Coordinates of C-alpha atoms in Angstrom, one line a residue:
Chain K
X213 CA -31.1 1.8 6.7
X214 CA -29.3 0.8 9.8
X215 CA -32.2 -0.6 11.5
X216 CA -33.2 -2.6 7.7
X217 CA -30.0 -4.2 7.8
X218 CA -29.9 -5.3 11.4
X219 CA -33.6 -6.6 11.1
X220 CA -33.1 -8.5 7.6
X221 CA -30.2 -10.0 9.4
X222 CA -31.5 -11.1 12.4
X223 CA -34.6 -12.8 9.9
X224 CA -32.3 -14.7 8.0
X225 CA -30.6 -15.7 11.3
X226 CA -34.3 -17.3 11.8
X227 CA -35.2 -14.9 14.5
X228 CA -38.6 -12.7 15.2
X229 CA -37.9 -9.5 14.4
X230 CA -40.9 -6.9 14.9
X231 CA -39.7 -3.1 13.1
X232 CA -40.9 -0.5 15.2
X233 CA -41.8 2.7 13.6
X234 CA -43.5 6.4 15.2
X235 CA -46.9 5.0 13.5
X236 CA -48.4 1.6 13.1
X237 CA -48.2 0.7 9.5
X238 CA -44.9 2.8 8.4
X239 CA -44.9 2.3 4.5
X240 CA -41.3 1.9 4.3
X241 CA -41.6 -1.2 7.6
X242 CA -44.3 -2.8 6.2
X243 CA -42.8 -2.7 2.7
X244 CA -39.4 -4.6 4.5
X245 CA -41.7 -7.0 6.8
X246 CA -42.8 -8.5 3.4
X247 CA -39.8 -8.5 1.5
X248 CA -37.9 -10.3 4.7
X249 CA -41.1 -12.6 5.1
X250 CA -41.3 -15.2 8.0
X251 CA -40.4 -13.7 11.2
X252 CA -40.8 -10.4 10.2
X253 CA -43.4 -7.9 11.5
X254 CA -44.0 -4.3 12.3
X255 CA -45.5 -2.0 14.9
X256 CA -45.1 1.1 17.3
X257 CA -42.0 1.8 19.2
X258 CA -43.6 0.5 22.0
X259 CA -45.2 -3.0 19.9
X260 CA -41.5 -3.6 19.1
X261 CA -39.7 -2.8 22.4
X262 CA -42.6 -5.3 24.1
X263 CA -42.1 -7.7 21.7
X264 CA -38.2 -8.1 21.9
X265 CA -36.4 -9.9 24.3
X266 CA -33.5 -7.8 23.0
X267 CA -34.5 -4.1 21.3
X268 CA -31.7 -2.4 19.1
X269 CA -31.5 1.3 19.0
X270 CA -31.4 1.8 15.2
X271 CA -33.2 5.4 15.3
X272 CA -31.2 8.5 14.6
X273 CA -29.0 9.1 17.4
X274 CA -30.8 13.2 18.0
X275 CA -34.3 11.6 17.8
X276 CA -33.3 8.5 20.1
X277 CA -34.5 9.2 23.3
X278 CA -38.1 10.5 22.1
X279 CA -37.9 7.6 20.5
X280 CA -37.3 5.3 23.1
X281 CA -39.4 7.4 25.2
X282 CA -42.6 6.5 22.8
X283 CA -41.4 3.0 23.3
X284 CA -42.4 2.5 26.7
X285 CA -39.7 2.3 29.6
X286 CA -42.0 -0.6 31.4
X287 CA -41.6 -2.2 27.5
X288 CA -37.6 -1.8 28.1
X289 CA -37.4 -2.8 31.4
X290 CA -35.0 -5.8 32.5
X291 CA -34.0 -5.8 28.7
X292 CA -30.7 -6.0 26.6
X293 CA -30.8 -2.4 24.8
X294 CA -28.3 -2.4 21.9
X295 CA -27.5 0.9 20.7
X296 CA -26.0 1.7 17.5
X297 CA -26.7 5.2 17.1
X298 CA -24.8 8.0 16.7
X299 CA -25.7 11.8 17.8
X300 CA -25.0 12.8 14.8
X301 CA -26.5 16.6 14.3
X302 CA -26.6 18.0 10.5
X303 CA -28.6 20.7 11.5
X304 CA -25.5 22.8 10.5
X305 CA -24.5 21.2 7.3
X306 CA -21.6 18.7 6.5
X307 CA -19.4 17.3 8.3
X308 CA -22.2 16.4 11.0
X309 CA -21.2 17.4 14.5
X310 CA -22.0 15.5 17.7
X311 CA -25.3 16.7 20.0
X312 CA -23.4 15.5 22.8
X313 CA -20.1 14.5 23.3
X314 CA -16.6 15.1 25.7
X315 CA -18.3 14.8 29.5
X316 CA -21.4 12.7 28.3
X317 CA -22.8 10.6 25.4
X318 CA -26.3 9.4 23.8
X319 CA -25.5 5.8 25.1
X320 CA -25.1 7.6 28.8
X321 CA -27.7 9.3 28.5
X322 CA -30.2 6.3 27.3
X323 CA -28.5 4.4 30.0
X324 CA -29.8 7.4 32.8
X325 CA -33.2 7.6 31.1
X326 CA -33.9 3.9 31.3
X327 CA -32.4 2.7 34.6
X328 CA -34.1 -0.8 35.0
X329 CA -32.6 -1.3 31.3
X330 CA -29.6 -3.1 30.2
X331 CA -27.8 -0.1 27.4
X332 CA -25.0 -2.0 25.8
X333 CA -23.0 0.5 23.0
X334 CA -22.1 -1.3 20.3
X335 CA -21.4 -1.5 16.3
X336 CA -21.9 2.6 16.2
X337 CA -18.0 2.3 15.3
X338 CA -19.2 0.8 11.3
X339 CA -21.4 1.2 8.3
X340 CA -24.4 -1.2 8.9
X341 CA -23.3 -3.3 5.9
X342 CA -20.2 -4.2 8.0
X343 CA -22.4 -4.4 11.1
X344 CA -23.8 -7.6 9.2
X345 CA -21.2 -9.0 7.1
X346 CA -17.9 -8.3 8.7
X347 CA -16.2 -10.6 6.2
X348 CA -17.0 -7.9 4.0
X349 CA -13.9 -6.2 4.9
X350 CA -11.3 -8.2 4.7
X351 CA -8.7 -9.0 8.0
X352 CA -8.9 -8.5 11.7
X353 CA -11.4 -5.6 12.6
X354 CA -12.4 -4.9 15.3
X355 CA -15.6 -3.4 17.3
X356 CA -16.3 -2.5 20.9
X357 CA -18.9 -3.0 23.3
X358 CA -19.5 -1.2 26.7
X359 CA -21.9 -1.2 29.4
X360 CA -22.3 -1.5 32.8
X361 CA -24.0 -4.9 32.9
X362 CA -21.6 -7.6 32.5
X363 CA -24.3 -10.3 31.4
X364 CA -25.6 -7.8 28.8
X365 CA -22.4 -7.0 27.4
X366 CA -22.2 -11.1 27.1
X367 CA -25.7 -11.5 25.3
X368 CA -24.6 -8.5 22.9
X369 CA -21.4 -10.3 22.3
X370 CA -23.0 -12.9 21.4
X371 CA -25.8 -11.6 19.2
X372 CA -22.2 -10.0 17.5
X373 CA -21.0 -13.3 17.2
X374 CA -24.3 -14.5 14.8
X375 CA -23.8 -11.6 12.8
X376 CA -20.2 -13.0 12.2
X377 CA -18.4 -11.1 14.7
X378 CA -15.5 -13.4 16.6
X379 CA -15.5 -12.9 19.4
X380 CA -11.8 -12.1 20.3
X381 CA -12.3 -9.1 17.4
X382 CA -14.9 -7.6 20.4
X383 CA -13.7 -5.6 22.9
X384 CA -15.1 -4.7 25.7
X385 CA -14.2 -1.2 27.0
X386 CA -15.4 -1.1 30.3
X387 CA -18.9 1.1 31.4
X388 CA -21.1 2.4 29.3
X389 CA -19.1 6.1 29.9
X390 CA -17.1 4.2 26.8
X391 CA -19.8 5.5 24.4
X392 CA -18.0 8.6 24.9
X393 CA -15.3 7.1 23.1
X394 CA -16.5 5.2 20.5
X395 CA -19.1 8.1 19.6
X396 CA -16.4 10.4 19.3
X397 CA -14.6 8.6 17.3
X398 CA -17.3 9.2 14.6
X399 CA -15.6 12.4 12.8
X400 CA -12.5 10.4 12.3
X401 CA -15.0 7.9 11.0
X402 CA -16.6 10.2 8.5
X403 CA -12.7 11.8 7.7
X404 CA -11.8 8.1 7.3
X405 CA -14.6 7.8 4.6
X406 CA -14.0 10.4 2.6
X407 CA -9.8 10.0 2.7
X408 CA -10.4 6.1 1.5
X409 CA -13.5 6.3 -0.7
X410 CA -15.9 3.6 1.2
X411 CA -18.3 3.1 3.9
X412 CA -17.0 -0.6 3.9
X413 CA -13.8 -0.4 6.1
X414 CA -13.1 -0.7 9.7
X415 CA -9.7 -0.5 11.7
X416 CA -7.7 -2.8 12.9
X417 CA -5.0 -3.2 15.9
X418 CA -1.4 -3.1 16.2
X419 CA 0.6 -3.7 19.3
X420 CA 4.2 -4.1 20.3
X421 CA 4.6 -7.7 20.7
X422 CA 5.5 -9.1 24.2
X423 CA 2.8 -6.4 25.6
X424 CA 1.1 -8.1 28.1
X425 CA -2.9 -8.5 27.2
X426 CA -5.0 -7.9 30.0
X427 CA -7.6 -10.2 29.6
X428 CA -5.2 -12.8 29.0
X429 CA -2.8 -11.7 32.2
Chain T
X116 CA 8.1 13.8 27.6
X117 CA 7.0 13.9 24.4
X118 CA 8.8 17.0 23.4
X119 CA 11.8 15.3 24.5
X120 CA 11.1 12.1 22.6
X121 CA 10.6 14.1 19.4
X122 CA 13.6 16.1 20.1
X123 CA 16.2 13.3 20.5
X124 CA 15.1 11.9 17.2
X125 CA 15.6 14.7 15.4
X126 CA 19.1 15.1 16.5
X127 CA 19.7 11.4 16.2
X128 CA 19.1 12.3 12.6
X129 CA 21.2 15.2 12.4
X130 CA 19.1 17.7 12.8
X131 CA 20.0 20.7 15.4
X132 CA 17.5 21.3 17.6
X133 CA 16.6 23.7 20.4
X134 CA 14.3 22.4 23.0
X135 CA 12.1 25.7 24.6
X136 CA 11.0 26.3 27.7
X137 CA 8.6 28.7 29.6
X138 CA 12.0 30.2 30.9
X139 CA 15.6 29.8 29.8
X140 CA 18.1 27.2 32.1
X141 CA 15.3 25.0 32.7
X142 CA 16.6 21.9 34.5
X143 CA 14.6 19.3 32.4
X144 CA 15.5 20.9 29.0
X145 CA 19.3 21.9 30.0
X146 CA 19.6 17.8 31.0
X147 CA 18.2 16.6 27.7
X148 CA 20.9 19.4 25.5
X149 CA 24.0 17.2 27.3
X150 CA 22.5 14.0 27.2
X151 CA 21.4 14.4 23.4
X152 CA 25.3 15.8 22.6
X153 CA 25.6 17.9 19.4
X154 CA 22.9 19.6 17.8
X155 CA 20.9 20.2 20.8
X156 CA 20.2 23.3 22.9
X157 CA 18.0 24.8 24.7
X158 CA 16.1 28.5 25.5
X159 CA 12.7 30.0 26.0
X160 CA 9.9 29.3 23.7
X161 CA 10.9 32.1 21.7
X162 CA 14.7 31.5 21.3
X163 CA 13.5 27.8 20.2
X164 CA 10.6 29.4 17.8
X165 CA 13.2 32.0 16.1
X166 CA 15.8 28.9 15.7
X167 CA 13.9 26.6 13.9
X168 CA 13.2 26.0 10.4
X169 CA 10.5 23.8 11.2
X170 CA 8.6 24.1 14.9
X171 CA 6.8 21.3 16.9
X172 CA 4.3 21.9 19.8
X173 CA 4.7 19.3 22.2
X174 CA 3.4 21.2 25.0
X175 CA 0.5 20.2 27.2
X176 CA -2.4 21.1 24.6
X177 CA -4.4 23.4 27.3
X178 CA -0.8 25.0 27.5
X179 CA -0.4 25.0 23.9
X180 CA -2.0 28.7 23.1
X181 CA 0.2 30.3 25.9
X182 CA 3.3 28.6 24.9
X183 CA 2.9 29.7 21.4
X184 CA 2.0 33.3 22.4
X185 CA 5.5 33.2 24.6
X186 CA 7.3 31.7 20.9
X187 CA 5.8 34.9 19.4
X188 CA 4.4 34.9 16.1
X189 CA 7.3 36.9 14.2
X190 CA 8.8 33.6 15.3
X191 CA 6.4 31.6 13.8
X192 CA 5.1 33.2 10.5
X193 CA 5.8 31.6 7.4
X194 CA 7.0 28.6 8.9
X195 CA 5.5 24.9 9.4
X196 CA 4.3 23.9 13.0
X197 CA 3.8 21.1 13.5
X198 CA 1.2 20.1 16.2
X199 CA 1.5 17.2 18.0
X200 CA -0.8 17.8 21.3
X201 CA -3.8 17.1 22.3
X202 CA -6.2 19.3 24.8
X203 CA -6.9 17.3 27.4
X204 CA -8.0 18.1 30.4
X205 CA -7.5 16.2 33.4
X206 CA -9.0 18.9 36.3
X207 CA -11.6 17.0 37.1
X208 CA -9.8 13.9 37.5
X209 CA -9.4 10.8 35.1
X210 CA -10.7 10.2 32.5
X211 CA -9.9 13.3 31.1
X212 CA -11.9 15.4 29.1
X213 CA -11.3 17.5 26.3
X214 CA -11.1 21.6 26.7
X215 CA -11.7 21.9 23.2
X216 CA -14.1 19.8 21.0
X217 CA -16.6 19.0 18.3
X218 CA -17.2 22.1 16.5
X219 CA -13.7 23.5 17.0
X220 CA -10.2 22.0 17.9
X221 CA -7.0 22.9 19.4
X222 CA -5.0 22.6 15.7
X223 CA -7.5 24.9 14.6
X224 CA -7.4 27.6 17.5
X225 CA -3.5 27.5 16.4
X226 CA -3.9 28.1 13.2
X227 CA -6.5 30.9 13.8
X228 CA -3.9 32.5 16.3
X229 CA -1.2 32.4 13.6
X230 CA -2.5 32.9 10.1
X231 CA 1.1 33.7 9.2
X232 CA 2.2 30.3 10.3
X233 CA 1.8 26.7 8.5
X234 CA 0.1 24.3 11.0
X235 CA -0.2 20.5 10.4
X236 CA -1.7 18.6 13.3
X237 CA 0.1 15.1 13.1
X238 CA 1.5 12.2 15.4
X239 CA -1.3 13.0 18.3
X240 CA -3.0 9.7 17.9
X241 CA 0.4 7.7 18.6
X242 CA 2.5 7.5 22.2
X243 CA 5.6 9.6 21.5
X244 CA 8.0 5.9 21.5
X245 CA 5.7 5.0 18.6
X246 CA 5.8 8.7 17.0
X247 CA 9.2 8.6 16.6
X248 CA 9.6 4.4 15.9
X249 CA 6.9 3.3 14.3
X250 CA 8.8 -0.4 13.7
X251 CA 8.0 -0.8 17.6
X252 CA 4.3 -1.5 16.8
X253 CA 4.2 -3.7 13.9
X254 CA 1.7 -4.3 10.7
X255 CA 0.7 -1.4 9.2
X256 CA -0.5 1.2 11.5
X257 CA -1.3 4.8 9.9
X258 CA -1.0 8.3 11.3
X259 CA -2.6 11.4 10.0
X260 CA -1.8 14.7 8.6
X261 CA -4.4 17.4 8.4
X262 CA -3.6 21.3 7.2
X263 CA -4.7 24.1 5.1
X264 CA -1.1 24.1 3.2
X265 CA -0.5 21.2 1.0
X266 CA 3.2 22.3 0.5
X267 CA 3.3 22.3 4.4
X268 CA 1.7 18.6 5.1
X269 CA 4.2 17.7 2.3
X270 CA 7.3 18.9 4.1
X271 CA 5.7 17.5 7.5
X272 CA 4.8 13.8 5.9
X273 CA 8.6 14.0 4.7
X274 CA 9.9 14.5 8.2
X275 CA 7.4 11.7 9.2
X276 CA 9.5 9.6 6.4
X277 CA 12.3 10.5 8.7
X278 CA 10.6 9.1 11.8
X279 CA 9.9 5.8 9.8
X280 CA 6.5 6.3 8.7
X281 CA 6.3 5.2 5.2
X282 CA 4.2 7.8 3.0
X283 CA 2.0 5.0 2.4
X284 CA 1.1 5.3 5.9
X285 CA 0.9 8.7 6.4
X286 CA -3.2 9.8 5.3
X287 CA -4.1 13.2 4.2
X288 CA -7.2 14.3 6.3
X289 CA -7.7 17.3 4.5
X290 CA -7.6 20.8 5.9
X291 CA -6.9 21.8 9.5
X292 CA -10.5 21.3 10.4
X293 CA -10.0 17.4 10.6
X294 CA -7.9 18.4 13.7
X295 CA -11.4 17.7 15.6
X296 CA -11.0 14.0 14.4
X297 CA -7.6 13.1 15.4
X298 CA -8.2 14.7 19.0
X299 CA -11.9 13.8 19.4
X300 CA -10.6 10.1 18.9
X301 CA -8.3 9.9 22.1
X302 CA -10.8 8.8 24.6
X303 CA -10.9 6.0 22.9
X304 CA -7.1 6.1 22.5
X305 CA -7.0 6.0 26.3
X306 CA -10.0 3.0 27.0
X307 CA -8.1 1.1 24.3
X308 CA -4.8 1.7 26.2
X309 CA -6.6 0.1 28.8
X310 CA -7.9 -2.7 27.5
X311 CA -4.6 -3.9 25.2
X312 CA -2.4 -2.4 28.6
X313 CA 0.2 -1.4 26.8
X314 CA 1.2 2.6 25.4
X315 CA 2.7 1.0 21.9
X316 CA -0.8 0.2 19.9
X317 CA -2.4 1.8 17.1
X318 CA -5.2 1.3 14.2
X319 CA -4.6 -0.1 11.1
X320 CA -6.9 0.5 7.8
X321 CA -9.1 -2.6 6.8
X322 CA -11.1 -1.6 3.5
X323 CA -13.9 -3.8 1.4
X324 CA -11.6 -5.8 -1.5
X325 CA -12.2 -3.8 -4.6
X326 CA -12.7 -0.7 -3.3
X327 CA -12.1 2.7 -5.1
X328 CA -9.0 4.3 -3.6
X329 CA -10.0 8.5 -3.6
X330 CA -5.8 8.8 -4.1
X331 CA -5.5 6.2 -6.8
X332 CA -8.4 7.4 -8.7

């Protein structure tokens, strides 16, 4: 679902977008590569990651690094990795609870497992609808990005920016040991959900005014 | 700090209030009583847990369980406690980490220590200037109440009122199990502390236009 959204997306944004899947000609990829049309194709994990110049991590954040291991790490390296997953484990029932969390994270741990790639955590923090269409929620949202490549954090930022994302409503949180932070924040998320009845909201930020801004002192 | 912060309100408001501490005469605590006038006093965790009507824990949350043992649950039983820590730990070094997480919480190991005893977790995702005046930040930034009582989160959201957090503002997490939300989401508390530089921030709500509301419904 995530990765549809992104994809479709990034097709209507008149980029190539190549759908990786565990097997070459994945019903449900194929079945989206012709619905988006132009620009749309499909492949292996490793068809896709060799293809991009950028790769998003749509998978299921417990399934991610076999994944992204079946993707190739010669196919990832020197690239911008955007990860949106979640470690989200149901294996116990509802609520989900994280497979790792508190001293490490999934974006961490991608980040180890592919040194010569560029991880950038990002839009993990919102339903993929939002991802796409942030005017969809209405008012001054906000999502994060962290990584420990500067330039990569820039490209992602940008990329966020085409999906309508200004880019003063993108903050950067430092490393990529900020996954920690904005993965954890996905009970709240889920609590958040339930309390307000929709996947389509987002939060916001309130300072005291006459704080000094950081990026502005 | 916080304990103090908390403390001072509630007399400001009329309230009397007995700060404890590990052991009776403590300088800190003894300091605050004359500065804060009538209505305050001070004694051990237990002398403050038998006083009041209504109990806070603003102690260090990997401090929390010992303090509360020292209030003594005859203290405790039957009333509401309100829980305004969060575990971190900070042993090895900044950031810290959490001693509790994920699958379990501190407002949970509380309320499985004291069955007898009402606990709402609250206030934890706010500095303690903005727990007690919310008008500091402005817009409209939310805190959270989560608890097994409803009666309890009731009286607790009406103290709240007190503090100047309109019930509006105030959302219902549900039971005490959300606990893991509101103290799984401080690391990014902390990175976003970092990034805005300044203690008096929080999150506001932005939801899709149209919307069903879960409380309205």
């Amino acid at each position: 679902m995530v990765g549809k959204a992104i994809a479709s997306k990034l097709v209507e944004l008149a980029h190539e977008v190549r759908m990786g899947s565990r097997a070459a000609g994945n019903e449900s990829a194929v079945a989206w590569a012709a619905e988006a049309g132009e620009g749309a194709s499909t492949g292996t994990f490793a068809d896709a990651a060799g293809f991009g110049e950028v790769v998003f991590n749509c998978t299921a954040g417990v399934a991610s690094l076999d994944a992204l291991n079946a993707a190739g790490d010669i196919n990832l390296a020197g690239k911008l990795l955007i990860d949106v997953a979640n470690p989200l484990d149901f294996s116990q029932g509802m609520p989900p609870s994280l497979s790792v969390c508190n001293t490490d994270s999934l974006g961490e741990r991608i980040q180890r497992a592919f040194p010569a790639t560029h991880v950038v955590k990002a839009l993990n923090t919102v339903n993929c609808d939002v991802m796409v269409e942030p005017a969809r929620v209405p008012g001054e949202h906000v999502v994060f990005v962290c990584g420990n490549d500067p330039e990569a954090k820039d490209e992602a930022t940008r990329l966020l920016g085409e999906f309508g994302w200004p880019a003063e409503r993108v903050l950067d949180l430092g490393d990529v040991t900020a996954a920690r932070s904005t993965e954890m924040y996905l009970p709240l998320w889920l609590n958040l959900m339930g309390q307000l009845g929709t996947l389509h909201f987002n939060i916001e930020l309130a300072r005291e005014v006459g704080s000094v801004d950081r990026q502005e002192a």
